Short mmCIF file of the C-alpha atoms (twelve columns), coordinates in Angstrom:
data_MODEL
# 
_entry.id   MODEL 
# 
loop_
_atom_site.group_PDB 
_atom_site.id 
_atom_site.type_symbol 
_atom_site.label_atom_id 
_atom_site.label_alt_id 
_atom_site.label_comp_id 
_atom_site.label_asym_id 
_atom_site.label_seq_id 
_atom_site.Cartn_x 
_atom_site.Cartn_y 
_atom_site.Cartn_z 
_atom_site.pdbx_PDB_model_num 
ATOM 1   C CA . UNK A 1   -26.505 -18.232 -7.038  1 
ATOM 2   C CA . UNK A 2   -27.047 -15.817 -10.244 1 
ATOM 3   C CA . UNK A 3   -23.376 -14.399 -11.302 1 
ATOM 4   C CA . UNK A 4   -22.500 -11.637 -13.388 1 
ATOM 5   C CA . UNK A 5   -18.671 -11.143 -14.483 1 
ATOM 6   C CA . UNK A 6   -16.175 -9.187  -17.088 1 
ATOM 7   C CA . UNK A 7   -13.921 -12.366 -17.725 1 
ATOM 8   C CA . UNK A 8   -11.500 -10.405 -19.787 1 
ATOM 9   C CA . UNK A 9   -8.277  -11.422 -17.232 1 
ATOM 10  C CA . UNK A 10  -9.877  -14.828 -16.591 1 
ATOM 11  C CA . UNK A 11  -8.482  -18.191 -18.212 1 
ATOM 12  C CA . UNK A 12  -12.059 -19.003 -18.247 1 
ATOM 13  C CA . UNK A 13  -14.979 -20.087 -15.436 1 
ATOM 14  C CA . UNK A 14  -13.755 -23.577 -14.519 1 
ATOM 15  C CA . UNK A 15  -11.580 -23.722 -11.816 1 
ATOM 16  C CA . UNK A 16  -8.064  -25.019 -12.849 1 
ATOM 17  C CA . UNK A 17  -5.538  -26.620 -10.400 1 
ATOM 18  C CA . UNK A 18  -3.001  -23.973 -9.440  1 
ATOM 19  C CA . UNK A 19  -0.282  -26.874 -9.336  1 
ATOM 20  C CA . UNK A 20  -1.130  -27.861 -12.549 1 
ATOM 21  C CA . UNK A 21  -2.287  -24.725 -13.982 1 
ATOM 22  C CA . UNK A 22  0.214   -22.128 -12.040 1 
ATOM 23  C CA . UNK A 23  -0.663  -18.329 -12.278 1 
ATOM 24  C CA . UNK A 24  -4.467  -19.410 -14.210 1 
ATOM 25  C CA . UNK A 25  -6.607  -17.373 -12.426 1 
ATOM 26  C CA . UNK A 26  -10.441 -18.048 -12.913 1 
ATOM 27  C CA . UNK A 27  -13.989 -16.868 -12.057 1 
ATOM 28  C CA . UNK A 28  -14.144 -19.915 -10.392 1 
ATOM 29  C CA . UNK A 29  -11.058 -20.081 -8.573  1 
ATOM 30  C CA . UNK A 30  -12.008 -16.120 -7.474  1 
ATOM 31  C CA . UNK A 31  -15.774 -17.750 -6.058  1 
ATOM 32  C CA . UNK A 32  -14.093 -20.807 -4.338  1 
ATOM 33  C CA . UNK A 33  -11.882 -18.209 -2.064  1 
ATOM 34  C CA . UNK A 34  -14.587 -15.912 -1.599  1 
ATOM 35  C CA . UNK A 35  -16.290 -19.253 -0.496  1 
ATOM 36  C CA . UNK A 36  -13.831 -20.019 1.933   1 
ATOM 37  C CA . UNK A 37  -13.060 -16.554 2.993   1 
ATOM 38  C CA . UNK A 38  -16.783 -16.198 4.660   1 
ATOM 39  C CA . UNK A 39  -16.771 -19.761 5.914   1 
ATOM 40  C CA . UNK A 40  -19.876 -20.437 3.733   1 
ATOM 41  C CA . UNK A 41  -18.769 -23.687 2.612   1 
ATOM 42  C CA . UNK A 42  -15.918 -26.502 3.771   1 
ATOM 43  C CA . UNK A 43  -14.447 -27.039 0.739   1 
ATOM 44  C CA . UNK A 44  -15.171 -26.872 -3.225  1 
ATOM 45  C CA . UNK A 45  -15.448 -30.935 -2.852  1 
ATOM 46  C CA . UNK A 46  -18.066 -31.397 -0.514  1 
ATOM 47  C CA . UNK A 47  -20.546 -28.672 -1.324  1 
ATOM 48  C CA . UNK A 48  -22.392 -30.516 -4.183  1 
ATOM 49  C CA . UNK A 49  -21.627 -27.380 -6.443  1 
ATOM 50  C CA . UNK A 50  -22.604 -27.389 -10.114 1 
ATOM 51  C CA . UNK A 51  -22.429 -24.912 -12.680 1 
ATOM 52  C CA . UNK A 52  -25.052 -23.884 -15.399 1 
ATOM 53  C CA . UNK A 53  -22.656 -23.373 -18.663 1 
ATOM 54  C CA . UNK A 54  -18.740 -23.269 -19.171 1 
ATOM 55  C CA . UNK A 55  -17.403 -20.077 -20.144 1 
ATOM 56  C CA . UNK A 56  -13.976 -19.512 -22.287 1 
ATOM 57  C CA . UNK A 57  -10.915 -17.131 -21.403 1 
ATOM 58  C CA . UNK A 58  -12.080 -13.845 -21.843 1 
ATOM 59  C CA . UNK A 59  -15.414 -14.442 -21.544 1 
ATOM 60  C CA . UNK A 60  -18.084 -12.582 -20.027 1 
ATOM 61  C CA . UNK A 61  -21.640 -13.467 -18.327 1 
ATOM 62  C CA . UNK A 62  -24.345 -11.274 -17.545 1 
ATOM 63  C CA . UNK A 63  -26.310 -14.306 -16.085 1 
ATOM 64  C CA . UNK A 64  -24.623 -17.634 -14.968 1 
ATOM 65  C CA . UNK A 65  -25.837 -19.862 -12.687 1 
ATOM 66  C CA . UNK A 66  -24.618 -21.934 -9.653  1 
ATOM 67  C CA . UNK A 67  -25.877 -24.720 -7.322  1 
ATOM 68  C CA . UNK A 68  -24.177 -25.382 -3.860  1 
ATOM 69  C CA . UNK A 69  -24.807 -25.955 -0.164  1 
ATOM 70  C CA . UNK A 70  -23.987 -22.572 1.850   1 
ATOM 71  C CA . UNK A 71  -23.776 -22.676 5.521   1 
ATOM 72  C CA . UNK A 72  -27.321 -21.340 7.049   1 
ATOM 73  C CA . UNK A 73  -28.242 -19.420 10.217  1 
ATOM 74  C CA . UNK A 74  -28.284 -21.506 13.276  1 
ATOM 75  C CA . UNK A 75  -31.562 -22.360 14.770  1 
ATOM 76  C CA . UNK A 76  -32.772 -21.107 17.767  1 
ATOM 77  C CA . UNK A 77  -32.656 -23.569 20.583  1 
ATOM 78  C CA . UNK A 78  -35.844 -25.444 20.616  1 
ATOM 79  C CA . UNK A 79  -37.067 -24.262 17.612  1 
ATOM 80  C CA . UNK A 80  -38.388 -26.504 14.955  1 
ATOM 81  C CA . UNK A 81  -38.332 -23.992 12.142  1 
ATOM 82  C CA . UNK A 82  -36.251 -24.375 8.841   1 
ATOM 83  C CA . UNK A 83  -32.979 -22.462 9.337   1 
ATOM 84  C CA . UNK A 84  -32.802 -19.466 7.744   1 
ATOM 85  C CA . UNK A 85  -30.358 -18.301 4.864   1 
ATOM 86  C CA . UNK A 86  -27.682 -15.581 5.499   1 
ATOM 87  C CA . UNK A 87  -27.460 -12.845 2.634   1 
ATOM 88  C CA . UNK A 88  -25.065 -14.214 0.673   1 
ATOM 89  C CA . UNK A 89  -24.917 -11.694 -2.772  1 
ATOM 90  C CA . UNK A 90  -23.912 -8.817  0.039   1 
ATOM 91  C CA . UNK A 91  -21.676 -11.148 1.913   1 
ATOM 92  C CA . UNK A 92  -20.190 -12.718 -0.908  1 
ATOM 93  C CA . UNK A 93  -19.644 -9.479  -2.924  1 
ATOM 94  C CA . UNK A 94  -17.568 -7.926  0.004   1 
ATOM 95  C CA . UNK A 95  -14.913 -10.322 -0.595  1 
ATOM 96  C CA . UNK A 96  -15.188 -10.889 -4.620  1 
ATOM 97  C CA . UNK A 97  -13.266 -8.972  -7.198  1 
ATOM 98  C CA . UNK A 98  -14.917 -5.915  -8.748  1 
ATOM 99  C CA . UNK A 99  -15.321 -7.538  -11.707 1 
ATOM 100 C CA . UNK A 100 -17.285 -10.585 -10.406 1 
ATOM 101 C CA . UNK A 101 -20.746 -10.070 -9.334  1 
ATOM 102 C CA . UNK A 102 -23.298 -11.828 -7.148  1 
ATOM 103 C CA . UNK A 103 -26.926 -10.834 -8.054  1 
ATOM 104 C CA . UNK A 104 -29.152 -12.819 -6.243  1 
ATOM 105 C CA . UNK A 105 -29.521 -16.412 -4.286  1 
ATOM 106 C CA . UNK A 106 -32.777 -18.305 -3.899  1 
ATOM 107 C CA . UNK A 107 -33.082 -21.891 -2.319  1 
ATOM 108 C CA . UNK A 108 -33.276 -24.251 -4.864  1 
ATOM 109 C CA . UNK A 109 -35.506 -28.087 -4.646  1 
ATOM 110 C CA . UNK A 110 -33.960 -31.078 -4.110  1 
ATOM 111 C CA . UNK A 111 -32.313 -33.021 -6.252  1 
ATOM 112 C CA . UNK A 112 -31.540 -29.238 -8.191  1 
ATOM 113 C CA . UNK A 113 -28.206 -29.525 -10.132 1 
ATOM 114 C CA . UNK A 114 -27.446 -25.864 -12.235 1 
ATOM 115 C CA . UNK A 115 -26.216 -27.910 -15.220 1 
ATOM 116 C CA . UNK A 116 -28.622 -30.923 -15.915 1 
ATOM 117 C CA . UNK A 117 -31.740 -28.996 -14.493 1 
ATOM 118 C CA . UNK A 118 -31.390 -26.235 -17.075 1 
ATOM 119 C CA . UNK A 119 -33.552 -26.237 -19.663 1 
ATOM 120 C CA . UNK A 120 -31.989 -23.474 -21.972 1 
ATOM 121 C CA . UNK A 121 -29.044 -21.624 -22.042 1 
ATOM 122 C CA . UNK A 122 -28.909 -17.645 -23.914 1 
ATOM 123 C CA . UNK A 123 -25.592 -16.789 -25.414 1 
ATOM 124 C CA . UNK A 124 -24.782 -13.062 -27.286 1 
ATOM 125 C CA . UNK A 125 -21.655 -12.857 -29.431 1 
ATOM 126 C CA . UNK A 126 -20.829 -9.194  -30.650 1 
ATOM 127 C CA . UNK A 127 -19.157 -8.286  -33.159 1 
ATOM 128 C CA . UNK A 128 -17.826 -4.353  -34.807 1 
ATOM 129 C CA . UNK A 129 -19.799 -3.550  -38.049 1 
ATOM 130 C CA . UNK A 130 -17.943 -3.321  -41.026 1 
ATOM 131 C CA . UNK A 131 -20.585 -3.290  -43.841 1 
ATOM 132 C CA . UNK A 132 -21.769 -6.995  -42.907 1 
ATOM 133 C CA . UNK A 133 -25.133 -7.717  -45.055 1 
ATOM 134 C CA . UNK A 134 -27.333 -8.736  -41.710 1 
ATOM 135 C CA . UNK A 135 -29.887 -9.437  -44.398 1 
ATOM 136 C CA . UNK A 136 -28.096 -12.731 -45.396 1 
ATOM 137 C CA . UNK A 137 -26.693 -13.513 -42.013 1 
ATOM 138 C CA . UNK A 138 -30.686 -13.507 -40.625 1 
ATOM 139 C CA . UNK A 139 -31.182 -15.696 -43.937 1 
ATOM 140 C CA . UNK A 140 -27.844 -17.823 -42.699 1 
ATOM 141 C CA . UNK A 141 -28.610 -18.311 -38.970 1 
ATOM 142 C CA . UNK A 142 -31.706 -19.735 -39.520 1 
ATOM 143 C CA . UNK A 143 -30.741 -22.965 -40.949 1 
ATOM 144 C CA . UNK A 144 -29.073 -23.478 -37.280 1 
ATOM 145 C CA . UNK A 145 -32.857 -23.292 -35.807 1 
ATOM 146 C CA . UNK A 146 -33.758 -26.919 -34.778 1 
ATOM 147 C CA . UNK A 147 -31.674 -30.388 -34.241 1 
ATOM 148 C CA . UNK A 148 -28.792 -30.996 -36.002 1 
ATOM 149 C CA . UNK A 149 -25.094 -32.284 -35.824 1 
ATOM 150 C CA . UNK A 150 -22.876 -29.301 -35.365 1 
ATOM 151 C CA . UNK A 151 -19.800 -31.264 -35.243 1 
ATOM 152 C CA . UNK A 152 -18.506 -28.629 -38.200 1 
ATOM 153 C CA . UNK A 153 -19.452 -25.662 -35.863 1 
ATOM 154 C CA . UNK A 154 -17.517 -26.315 -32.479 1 
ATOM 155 C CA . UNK A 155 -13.798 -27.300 -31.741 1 
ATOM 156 C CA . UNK A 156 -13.784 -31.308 -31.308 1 
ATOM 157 C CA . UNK A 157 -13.859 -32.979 -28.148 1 
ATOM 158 C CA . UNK A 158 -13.534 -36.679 -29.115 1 
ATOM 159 C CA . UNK A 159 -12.117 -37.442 -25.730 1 
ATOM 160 C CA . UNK A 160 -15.429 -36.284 -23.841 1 
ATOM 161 C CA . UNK A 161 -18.022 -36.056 -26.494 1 
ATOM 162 C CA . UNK A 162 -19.360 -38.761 -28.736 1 
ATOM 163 C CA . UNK A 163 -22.866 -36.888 -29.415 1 
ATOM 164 C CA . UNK A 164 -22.756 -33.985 -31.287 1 
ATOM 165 C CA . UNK A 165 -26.314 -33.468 -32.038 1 
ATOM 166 C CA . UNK A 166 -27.819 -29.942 -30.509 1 
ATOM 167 C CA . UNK A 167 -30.973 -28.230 -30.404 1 
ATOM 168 C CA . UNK A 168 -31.453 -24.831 -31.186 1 
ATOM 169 C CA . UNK A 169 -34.223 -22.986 -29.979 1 
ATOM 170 C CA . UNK A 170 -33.951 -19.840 -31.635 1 
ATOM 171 C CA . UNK A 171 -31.460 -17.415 -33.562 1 
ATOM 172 C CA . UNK A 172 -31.081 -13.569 -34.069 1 
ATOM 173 C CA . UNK A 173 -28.825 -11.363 -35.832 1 
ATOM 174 C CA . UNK A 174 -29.318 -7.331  -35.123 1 
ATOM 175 C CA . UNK A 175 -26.960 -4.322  -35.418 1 
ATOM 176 C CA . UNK A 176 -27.172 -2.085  -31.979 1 
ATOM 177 C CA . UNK A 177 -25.882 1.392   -31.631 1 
ATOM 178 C CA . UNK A 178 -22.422 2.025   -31.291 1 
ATOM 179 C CA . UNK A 179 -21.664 0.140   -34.748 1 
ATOM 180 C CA . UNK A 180 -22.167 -3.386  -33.183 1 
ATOM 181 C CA . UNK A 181 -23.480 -6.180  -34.549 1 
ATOM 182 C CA . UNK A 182 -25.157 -9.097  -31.957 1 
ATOM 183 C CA . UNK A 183 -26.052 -12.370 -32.869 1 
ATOM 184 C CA . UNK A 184 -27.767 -14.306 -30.104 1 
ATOM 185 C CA . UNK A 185 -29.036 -17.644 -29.588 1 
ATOM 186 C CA . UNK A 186 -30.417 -20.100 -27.878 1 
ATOM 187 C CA . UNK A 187 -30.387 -23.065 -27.226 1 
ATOM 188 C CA . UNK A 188 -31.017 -26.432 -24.634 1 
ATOM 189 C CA . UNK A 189 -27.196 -27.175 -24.887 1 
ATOM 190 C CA . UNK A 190 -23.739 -25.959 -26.780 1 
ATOM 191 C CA . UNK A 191 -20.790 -27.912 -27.809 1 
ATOM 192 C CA . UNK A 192 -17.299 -26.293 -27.078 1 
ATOM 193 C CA . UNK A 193 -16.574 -23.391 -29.288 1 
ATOM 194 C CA . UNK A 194 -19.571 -24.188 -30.702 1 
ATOM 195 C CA . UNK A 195 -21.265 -20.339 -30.837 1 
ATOM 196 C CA . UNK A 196 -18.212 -18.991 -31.916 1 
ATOM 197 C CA . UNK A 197 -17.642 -20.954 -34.410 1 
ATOM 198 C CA . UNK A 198 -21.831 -20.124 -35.605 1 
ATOM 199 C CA . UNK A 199 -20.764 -16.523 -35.543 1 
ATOM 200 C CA . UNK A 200 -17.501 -16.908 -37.554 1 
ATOM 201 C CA . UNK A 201 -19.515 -18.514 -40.305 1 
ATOM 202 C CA . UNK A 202 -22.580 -16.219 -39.926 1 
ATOM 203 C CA . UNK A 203 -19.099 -13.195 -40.564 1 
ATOM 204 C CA . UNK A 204 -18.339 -14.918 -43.488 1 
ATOM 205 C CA . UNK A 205 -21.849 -15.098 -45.141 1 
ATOM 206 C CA . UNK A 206 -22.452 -11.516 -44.109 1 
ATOM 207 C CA . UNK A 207 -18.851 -10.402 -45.754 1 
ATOM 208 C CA . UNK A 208 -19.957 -12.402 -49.388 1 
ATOM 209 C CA . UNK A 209 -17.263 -14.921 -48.889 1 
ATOM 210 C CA . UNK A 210 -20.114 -17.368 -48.269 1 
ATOM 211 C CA . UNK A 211 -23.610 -17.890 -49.152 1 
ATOM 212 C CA . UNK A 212 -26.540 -18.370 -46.337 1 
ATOM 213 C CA . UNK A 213 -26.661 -22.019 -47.394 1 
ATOM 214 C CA . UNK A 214 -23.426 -22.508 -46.413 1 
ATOM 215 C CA . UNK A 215 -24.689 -23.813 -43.238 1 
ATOM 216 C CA . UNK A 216 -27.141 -26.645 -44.026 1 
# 
């Protein structure tokens, strides 16, 4: 499945358990019911779901992907033919919030898994303009284009991460109408907090109180 959705009133993507997490609604938690609601799957444990990316509280996603088993069409009796697949972005987007999207579904091959099957992920973090020098912060973002340790750019995760080595495929940094500044990247995989914490220091370079080389 290829989701879209504002998460301005979401605590995030992941699902969160409402006994432990009372009153934490997210995009995930909204999916599951609209899951459940239509009868498409069991249950969120059995369906072999996986997710493309994590998202944070409040934000959004023009393009996130999802893998899962979804109930299928029953056969005809005595047919040998491979079941077909119900539409699920009109069935599913009957039920979802307004603000959560399904654009399209497409069988996927065996074996398929959204997160370890990607091979890059695209990420766009705006920003107002307030005089910024986009000059430097091109000059800046650059030195984030290959592999590197980015343990200084992302919130630690000692817990869960012992690797913090990341490759970036490529870097932009372009003002767009409106005033608004957008730096986007990409790359195979992020850390947590990890493009924030790019942009924050791309800000600071563009605002003097750095220099470009900052970053090396």
């Amino acid at each position: 499945l290829k989701l879209m959705y504002v998460g301005t009133k979401y605590y995030g993507l992941a699902w969160q358990d409402p006994e432990s997490a009372p009153g934490c609604e997210t995009v995930e938690s909204k999916l599951f019911e609209a899951l459940m609601k239509t009868h498409l799957i069991r249950d969120r444990q059995s369906c072999s779901y996986s997710r493309c990316g994590r998202t944070d509280k409040g934000v959004h996603a023009a393009g996130n992907y999802f893998a899962l088993q979804l109930r299928v069409k029953p056969r005809k009796e005595g047919s040998a033919e491979e079941a077909e697949d119900y539409d699920y972005p009109s069935i599913l987007n009957g039920v979802l919030p307004k603000d959560i999207r399904v654009l399209a579904s497409a069988r996927a091959p065996a074996g398929f898994d959204a997160r370890f099957s990607c091979v890059y992920r695209m990420y766009q973090y705006y920003f107002p303009l307030g005089g910024e020098n986009l000059a430097l912060m091109r000059e800046a973002a650059q030195h984030f284009v290959g592999e590197h340790d980015f343990r200084n750019f992302c919130k630690m995760d000692v817990e869960n991460v012992t690797n913090y080595t990341r490759r970036v495929l490529s870097v932009s940094v372009e003002g767009k109408p409106g005033d608004v500044g957008e730096f986007a990247v990409t790359g195979v995989a992020f850390l947590w907090h990890q493009v924030r914490c790019m942009a924050a220091v791309l800000l600071m370079v563009g605002s003097g109180l750095e220099e470009p080389g900052v970053v090396r």
